[in-house]
Coordinates of C-alpha atoms and ligand atoms in Angstrom, one line a residue:
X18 CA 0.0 0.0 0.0
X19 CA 1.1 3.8 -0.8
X20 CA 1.2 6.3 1.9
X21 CA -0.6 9.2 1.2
X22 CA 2.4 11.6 1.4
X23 CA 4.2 9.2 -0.7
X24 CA 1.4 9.6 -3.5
X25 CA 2.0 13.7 -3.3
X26 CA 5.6 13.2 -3.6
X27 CA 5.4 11.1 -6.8
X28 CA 2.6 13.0 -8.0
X29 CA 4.0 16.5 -8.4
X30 CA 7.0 15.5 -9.8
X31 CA 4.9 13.1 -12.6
X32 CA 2.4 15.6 -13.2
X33 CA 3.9 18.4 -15.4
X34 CA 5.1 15.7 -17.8
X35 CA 2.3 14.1 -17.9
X36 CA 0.9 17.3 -19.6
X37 CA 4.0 17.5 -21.7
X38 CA 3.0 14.3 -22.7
X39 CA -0.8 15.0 -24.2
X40 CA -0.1 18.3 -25.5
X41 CA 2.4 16.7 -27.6
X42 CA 1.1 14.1 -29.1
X43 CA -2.3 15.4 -29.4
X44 CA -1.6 18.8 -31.3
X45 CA -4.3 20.9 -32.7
X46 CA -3.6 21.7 -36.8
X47 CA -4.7 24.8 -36.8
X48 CA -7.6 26.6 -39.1
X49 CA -9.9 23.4 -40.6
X50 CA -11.3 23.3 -44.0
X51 CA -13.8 20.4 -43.1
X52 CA -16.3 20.4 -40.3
X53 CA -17.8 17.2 -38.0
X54 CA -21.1 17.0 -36.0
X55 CA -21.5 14.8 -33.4
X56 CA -24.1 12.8 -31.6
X57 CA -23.6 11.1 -28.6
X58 CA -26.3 8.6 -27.0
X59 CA -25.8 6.2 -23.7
X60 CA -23.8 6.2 -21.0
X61 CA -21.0 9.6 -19.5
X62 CA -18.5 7.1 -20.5
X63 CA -19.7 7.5 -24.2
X64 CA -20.1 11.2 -23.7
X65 CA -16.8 11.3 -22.8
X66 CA -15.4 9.2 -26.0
X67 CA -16.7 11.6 -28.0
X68 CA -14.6 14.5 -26.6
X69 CA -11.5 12.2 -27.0
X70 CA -12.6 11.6 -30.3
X71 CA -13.0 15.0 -31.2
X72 CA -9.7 15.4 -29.6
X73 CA -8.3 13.0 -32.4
X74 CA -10.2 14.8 -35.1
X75 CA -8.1 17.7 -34.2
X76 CA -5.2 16.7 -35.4
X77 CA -6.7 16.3 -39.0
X78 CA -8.4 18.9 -41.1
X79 CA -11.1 18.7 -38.6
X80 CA -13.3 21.5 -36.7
X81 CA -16.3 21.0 -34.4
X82 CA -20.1 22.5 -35.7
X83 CA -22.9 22.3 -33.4
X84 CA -25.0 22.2 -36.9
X85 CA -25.7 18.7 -39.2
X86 CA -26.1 20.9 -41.9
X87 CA -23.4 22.3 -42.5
X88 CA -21.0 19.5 -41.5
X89 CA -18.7 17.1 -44.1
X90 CA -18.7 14.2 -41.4
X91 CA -21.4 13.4 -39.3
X92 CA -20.5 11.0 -36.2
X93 CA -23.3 8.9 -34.0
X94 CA -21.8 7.6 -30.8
X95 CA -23.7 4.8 -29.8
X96 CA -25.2 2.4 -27.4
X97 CA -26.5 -1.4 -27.4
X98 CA -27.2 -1.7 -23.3
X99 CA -31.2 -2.3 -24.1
X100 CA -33.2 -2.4 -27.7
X101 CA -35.0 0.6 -27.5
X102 CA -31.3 2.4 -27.8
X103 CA -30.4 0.8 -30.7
X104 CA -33.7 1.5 -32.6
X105 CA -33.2 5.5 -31.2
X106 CA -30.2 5.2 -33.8
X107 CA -31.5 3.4 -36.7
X108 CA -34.3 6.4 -36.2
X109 CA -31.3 8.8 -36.8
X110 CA -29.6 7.5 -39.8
X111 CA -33.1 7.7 -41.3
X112 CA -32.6 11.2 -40.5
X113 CA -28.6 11.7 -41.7
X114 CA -30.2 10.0 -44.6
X115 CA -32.4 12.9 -45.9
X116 CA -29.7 14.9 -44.7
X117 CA -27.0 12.8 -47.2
X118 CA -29.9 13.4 -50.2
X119 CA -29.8 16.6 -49.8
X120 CA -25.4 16.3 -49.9
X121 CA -24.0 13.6 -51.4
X122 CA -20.5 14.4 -50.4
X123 CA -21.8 14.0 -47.2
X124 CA -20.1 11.2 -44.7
X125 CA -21.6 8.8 -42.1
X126 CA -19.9 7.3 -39.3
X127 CA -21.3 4.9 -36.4
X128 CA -19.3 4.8 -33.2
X129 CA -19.3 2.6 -30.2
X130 CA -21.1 -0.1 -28.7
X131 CA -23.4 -0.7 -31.4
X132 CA -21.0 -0.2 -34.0
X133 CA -18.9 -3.1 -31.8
X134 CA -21.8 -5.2 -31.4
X135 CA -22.8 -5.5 -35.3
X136 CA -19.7 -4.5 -36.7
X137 CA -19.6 -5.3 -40.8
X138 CA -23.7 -6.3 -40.8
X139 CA -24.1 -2.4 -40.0
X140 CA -22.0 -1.3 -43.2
X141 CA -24.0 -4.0 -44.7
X142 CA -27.8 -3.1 -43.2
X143 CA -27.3 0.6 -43.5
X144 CA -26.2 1.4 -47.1
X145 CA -26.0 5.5 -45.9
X146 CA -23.2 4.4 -43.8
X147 CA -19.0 4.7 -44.5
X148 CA -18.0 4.8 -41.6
X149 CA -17.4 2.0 -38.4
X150 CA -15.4 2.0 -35.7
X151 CA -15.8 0.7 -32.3
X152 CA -14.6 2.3 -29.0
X153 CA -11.3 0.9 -29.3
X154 CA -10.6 2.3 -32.2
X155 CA -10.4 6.0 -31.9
X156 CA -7.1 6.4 -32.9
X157 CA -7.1 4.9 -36.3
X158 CA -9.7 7.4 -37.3
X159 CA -7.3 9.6 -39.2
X160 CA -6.3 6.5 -41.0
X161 CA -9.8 5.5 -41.7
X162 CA -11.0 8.6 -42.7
X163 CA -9.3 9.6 -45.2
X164 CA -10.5 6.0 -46.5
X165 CA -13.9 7.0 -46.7
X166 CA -13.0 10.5 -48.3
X167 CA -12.0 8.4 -50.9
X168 CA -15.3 6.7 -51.5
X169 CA -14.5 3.7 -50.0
X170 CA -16.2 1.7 -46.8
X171 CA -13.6 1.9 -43.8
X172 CA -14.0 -0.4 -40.3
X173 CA -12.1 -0.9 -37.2
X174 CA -13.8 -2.5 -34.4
X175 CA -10.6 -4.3 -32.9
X176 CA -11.1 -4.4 -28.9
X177 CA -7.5 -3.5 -26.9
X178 CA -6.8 -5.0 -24.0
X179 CA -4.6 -1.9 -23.2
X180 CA -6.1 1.0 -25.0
X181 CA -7.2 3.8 -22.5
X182 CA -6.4 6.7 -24.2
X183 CA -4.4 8.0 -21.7
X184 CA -2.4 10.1 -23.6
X185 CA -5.1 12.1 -25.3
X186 CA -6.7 15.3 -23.7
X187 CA -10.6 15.3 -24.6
X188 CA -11.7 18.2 -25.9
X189 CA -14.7 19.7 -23.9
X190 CA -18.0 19.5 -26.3
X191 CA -19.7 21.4 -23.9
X192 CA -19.4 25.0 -23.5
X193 CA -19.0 27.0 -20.1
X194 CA -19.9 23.8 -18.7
X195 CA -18.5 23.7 -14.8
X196 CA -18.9 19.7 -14.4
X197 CA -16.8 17.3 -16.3
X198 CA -15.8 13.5 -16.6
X199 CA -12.9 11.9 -16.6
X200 CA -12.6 8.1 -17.7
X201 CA -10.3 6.3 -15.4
X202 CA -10.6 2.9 -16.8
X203 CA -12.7 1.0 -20.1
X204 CA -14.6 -2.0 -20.8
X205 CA -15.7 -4.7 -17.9
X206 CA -14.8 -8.0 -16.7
X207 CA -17.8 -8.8 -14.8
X208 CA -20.3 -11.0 -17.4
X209 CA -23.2 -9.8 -16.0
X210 CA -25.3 -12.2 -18.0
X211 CA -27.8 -9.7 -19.0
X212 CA -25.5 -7.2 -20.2
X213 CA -23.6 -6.5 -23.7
X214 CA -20.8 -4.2 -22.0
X215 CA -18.3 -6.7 -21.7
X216 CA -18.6 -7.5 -25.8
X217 CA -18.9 -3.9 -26.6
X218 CA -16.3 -2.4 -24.7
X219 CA -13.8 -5.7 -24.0
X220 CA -11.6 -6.1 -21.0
X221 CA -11.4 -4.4 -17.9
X222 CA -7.9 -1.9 -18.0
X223 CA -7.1 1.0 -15.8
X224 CA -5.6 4.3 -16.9
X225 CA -2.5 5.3 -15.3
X226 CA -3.2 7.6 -12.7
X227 CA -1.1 10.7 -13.3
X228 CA -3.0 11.2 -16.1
X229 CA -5.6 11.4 -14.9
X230 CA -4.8 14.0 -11.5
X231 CA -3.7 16.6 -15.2
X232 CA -6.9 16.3 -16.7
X233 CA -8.3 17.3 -13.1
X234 CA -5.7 19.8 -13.1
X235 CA -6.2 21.0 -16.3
X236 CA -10.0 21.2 -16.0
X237 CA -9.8 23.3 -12.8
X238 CA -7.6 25.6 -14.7
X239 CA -10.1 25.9 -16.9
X240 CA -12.9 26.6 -14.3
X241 CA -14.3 23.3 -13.7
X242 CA -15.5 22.8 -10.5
X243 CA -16.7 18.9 -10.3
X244 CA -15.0 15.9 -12.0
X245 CA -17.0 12.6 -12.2
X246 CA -14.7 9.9 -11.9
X247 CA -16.3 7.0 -15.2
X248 CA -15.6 3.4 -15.1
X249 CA -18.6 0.5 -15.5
X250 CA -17.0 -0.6 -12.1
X251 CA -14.9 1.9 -10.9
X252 CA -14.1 0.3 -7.5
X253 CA -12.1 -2.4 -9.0
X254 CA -9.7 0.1 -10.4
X255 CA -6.2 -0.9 -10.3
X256 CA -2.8 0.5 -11.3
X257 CA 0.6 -1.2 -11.2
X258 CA 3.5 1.4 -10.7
X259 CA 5.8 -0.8 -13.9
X260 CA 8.9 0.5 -12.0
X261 CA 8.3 0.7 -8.5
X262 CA 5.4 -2.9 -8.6
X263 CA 3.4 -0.2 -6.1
X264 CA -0.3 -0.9 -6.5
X265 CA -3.0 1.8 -6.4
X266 CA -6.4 1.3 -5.9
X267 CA -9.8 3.2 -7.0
X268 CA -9.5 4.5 -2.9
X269 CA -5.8 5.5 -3.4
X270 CA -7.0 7.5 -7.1
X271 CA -9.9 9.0 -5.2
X272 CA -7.6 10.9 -2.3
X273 CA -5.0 11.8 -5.4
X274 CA -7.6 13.4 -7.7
X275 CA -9.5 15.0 -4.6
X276 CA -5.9 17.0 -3.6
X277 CA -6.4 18.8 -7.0
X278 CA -7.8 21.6 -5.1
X279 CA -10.5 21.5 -1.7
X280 CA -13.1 23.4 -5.0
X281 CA -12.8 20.6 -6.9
X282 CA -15.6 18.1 -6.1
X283 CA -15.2 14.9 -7.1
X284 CA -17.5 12.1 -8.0
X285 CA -17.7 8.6 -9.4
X286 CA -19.7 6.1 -11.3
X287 CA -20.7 3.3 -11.0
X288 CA -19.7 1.3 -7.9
X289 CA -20.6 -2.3 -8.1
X290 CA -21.6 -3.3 -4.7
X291 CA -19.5 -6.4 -4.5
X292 CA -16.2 -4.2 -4.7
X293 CA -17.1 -0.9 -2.8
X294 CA -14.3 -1.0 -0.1
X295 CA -14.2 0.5 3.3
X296 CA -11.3 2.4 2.1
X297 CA -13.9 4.5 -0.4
X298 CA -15.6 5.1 2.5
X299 CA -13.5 6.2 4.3
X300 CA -12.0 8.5 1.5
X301 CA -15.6 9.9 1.5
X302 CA -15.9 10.7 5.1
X303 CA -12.3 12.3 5.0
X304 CA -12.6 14.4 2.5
X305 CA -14.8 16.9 1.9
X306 CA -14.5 17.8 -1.5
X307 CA -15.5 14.0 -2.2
X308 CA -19.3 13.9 -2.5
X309 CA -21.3 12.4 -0.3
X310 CA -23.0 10.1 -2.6
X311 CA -22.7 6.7 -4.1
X312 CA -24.4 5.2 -7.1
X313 CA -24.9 1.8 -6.2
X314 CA -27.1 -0.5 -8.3
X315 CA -29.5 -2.7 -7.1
X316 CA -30.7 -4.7 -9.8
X317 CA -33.1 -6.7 -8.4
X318 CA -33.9 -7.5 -4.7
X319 CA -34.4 -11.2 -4.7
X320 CA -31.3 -13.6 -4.4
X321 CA -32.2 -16.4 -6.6
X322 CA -32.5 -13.5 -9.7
X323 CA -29.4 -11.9 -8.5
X324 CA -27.7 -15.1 -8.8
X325 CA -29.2 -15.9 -12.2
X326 CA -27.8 -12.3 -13.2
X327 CA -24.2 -13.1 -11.9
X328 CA -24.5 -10.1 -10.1
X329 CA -22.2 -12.1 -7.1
X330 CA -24.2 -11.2 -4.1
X331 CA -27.2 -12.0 -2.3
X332 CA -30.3 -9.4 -0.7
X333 CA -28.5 -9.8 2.7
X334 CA -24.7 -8.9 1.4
X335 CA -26.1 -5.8 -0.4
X336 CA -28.3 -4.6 2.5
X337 CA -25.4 -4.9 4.9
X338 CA -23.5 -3.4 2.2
X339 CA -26.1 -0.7 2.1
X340 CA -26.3 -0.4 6.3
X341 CA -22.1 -0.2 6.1
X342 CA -22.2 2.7 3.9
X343 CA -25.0 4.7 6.2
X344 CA -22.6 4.0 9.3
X345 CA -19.4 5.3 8.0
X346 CA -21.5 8.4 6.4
X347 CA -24.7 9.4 8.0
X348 CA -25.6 12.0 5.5
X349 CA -24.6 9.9 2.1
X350 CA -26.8 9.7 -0.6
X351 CA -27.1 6.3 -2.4
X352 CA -29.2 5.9 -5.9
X353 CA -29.5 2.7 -7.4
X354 CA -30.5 1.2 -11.1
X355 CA -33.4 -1.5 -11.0
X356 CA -34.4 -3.7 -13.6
X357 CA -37.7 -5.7 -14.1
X358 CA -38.9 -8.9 -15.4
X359 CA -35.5 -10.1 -15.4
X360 CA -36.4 -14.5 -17.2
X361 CA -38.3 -15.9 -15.0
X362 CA -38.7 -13.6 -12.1
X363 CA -41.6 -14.2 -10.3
X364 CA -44.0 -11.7 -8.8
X365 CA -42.9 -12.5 -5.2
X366 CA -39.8 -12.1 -6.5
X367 CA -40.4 -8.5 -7.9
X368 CA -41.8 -8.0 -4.8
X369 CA -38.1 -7.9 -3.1
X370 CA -37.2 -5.7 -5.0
X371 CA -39.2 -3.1 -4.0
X372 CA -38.6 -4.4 -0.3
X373 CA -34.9 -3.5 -1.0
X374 CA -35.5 0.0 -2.6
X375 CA -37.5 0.6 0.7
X376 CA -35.0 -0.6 2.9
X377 CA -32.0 1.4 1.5
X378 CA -33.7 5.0 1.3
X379 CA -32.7 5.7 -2.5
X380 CA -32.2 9.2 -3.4
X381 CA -32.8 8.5 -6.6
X382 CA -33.0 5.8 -9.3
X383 CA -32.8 4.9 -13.0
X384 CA -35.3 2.0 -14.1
X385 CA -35.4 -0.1 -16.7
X386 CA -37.6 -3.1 -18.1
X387 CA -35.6 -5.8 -19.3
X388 CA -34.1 -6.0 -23.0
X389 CA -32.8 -8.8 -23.7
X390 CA -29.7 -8.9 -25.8
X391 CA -28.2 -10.9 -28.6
X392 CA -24.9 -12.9 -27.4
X393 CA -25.0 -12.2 -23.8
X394 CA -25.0 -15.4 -21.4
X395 CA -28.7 -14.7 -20.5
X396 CA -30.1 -14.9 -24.3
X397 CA -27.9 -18.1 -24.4
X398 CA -29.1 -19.1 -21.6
X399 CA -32.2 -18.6 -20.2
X400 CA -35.6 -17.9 -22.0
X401 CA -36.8 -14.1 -21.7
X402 CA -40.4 -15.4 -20.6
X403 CA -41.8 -12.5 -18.7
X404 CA -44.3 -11.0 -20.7
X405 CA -43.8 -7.9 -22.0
X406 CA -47.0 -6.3 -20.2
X407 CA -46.0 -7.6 -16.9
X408 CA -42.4 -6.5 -17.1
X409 CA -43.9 -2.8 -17.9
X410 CA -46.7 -3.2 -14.7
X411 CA -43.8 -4.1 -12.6
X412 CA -41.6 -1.7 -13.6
X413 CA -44.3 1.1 -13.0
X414 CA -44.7 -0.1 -9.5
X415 CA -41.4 0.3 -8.9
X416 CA -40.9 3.8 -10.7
X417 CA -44.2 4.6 -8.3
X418 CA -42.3 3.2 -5.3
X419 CA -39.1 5.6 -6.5
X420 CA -41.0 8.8 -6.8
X421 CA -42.4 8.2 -3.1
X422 CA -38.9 7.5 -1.8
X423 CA -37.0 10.5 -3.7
X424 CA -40.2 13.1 -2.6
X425 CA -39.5 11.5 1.7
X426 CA -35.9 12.0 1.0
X427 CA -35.9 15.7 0.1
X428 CA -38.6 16.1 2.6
X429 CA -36.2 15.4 5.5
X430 CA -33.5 17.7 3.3
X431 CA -36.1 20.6 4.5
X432 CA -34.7 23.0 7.6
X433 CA -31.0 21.8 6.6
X434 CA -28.3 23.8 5.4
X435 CA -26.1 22.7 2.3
X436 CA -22.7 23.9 0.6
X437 CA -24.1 23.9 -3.2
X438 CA -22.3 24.5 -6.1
X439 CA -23.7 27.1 -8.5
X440 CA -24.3 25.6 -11.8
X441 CA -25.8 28.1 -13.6
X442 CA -29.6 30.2 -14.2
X443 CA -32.3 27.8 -12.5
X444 CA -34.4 25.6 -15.7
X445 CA -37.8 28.1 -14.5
X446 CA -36.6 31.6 -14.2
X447 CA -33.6 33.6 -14.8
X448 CA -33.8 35.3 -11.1
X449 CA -32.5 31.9 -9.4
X450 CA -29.5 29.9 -9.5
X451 CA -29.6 26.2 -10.1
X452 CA -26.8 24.5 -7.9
X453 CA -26.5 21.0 -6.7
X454 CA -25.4 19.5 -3.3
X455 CA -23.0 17.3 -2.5
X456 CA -25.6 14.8 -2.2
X457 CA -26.1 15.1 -5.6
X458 CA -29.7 17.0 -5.4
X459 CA -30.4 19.8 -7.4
X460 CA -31.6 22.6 -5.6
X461 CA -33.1 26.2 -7.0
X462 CA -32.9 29.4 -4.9
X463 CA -33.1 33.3 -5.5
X464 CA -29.8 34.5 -6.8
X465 CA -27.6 37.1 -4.5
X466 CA -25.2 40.1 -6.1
X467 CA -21.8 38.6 -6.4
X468 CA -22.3 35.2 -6.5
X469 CA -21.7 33.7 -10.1
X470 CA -21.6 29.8 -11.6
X471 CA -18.9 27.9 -10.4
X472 CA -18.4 29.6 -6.8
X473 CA -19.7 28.1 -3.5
X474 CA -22.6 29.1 -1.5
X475 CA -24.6 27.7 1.6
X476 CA -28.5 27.2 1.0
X477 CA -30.9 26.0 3.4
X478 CA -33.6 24.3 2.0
X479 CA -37.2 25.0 2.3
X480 CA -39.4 22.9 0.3
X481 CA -38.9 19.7 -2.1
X482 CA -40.9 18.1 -4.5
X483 CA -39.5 14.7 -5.4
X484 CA -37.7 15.9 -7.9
X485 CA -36.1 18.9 -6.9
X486 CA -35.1 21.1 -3.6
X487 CA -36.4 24.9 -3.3
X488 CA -33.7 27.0 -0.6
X489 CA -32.6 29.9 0.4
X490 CA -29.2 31.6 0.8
X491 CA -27.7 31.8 4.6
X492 CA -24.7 33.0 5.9
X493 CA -23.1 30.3 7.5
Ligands
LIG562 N1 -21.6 -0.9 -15.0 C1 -22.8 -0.5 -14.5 C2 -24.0 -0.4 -15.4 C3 -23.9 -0.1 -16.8 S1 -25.3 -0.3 -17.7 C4 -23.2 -1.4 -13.3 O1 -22.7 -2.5 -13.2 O2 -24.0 -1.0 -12.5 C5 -26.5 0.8 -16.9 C6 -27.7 0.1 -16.4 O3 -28.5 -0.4 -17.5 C7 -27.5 -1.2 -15.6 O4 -27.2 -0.9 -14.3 C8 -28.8 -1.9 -15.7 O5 -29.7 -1.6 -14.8 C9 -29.3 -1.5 -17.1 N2 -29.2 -2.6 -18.1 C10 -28.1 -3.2 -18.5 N3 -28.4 -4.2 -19.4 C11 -29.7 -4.2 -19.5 C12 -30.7 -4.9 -20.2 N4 -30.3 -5.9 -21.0 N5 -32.0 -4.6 -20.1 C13 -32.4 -3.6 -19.3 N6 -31.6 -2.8 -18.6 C14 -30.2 -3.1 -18.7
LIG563 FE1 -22.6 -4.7 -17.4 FE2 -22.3 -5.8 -15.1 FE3 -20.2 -4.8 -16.2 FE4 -22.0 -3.2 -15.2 S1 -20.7 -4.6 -14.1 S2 -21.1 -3.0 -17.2 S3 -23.9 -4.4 -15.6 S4 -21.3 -6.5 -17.0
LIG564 FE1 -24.4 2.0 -23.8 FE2 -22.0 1.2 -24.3 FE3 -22.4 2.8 -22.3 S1 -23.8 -0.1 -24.4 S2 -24.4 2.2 -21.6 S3 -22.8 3.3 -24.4 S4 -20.9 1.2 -22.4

């Protein structure tokens, strides 16, 4: 194990040339004569390819438009994880299609997971199409597209079992944006046997940590105030020093990036319950600049389904988990992701699920029905046999159960007093500030002279619907 003073030690003196490093080798060209659009659909991590890949772009004749019309490439960042996403995209090529009548010259590329997952049948399906390449594959994109300038098809879908990109600084899509990712590892080793992550983005790899503390460092220069921390299971994050054999650990990475600066928050997702350490914890409760909040998914509530899903523990194991997390910090906030009508859940079953949501006080909670997909273990083999209309009733209980849970959950937020990050002009009205809390909540209040987006103010909230906080600047 590294000491923590160690860490510093190593880390200022690896730092500066770790920024040497990127701005080298990913140098902008200049003025561009071409332009690319991009779309991005799924998960942050797929957000946040798409800035490395418009960091790649960069180097060629390449500038960013925020308008399809007027762009030479247009790029579609993808996702397989349920059906409904993929037919979101075939929706869109219908669209680039018109677009591609209109100009010929025009080119198509498919990114990602579902570029990954059907690789040459997409070329072959979608005739509007030149262009795959799956997430691996980044940087052969100024090889292949100079291919498809040419008129020709061009495909790279090779998965690395070392690629992380490490070396490449993203360029930021958004603008004036104050929160930011930073991917600290790709693909997953965990064969969850309903999910297509492990054949879309290959094996599990972590990023070598100093560069990631100068993309923190370089997006706080830049006016960032919150990093998010993106790996499918972030907690098994693990770095071996080649020189020194050191090991350091997502807990480790955590303290590191959280030394940035005490106005950098710092987040992370997604936390598989099985590998959550005390160690996190404790980097939570120690530092307060690390939010108080853990995305934690649930799944489903019944043992014999999480064992079917691979999911490697049991109701009890994440309850205790769950009850761990609440004794080390009292004030965390912990969401979850639920599924329904996993094969042959029962409605007993189901009904653990919402026993579990119950029991662990969700903030908050993304909810699915179940999709099954081609080539993962569960289409090989079990038999998807909840009907469709009873995977839907379910999952509407369990959305129901959710709002109640998130509405009691900012209710006892009411009378307490936050530190919230200002995030920018409230959705509603251009008198309040929209900020969020450490928890993760999103909280709108009446805006005060000399306070701007990005700084730090206390708010004590006064109402919540389940949704959202209402509060009130104090002087703390
Ligand atoms: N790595 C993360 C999850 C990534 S996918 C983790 O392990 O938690 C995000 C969510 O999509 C999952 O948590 C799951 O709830 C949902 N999901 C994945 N595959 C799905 C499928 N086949 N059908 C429906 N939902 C799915
Ligand atoms: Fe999919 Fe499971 Fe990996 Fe998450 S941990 S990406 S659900 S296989
Ligand atoms: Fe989707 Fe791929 Fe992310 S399948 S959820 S974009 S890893």
């Amino acid at each position: 194990m590294l000491d923590r003073n160690e860490i510093k030690v190593n880390l200022n003196k690896e730092i500066d040339e770790s920024i040497q490093g990127s701005a080298l080798k990913v140098k902008s060209t200049g003025p561009k004569s071409k332009k690319f659009y991009i779309e991005s659909y799924g998960c942050a991590m797929n957000f946040n390819d798409s800035e490395i890949v418009a960091s790649v772009l960069d180097t060629m004749d390449y500038g960013n438009t925020q308008d399809i019309n007027e762009a030479d490439l247009i790029l579609v960042n993808t996702c397989s994880i349920r059906e409904k996403a993929e037919e979101t995209i075939r929706k869109r090529l219908k669209y680039y299609d018109i677009i591609k009548k209109k100009n010929p010259n025009v080119k198509i590329g498919v990114l990602g997971c579902m570029a990954e997952r059907m690789k040459k049948t997409l070329l072959d399906d979608e005739k509007i199409v030149d262009l795959v390449a799956g997430p691996d594959a980044y940087r052969d994109l100024p090889n292949l597209i100079p291919v498809i300038e040419g008129g020709e098809k061009g495909m790279n879908v090779f998965l690395s079992r070392v690629e992380t990109y490490d070396d490449i600084m993203p360029k930021r899509l958004d603008t004036g944006g104050i929160a930011s990712f930073i991917s600290i590892m790709r693909g997953c080793d965990n064969m969850c046997t309903f999910c297509v992550v492990p054949f879309t983005r290959g094996r599990e790899r972590s990023r070598e940590p100093y560069s990631i503390l100068a993309e923190a460092e370089d997006l706080f220069r830049k006016g960032y105030r919150e990093v998010t921390l993106l790996g499918q299971n972030v907690d098994s994050y693990k770095w071996i020093n080649p020189e020194t054999k050191e090991e350091m650990t997502f807990a480790q990475l955590l303290v590191l990036v959280a030394g940035v600066h005490p106005d950098l928050r710092v987040r992370f997702s997604t936390s598989h319950p099985k590998d959550i350490t005390d160690d996190v914890l404790y980097a939570i409760r120690d530092h307060e600049n690390i939010c108080n909040y853990i995305h934690l998914p649930l799944q489903a509530g019944n043992s014999r389904i999480l064992e079917l899903m691979n999911r490697t523990y049991d109701q009890e194991w994440y309850l205790n988990k769950v009850k761990r997390i609440y004794e080390v910090i009292p004030d965390c906030a912990i969401s979850s992701d639920m599924m329904t009508g996993f094969c042959s859940e029962t409605e007993e079953e189901h009904q653990d699920t919402l026993y579990v949501m119950e029991q662990a006080q969700y903030s908050m909670a993304y909810m699915f029905a179940y999709s099954e997909r081609p080539g993962t273990p569960a289409q090989k083999r079990f038999d998807d046999d909840v009907p469709e209309e009873i995977k839907q009733k379910r999952l509407s209980e369990v959305i129901r159960l959710q709002r109640q849970l998130s509405f009691a959950h900012n209710q006892r937020d009411i009378g307490k007093t936050f530190k919230v990050l200002i995030e920018g002009n409230s959705k509603r009205s251009d008198e309040d500030f929209k900020g969020r809390t450490s928890q993760n909540k999103v909280v709108n209040f009446a805006k005060k002279e000399g306070l701007k987006k990005g700084d730090y103010t206390f708010v004590k909230i006064i109402s919540g619907t389940s949704a959202t906080l209402r509060g009130e600047i104090v002087n703390v």
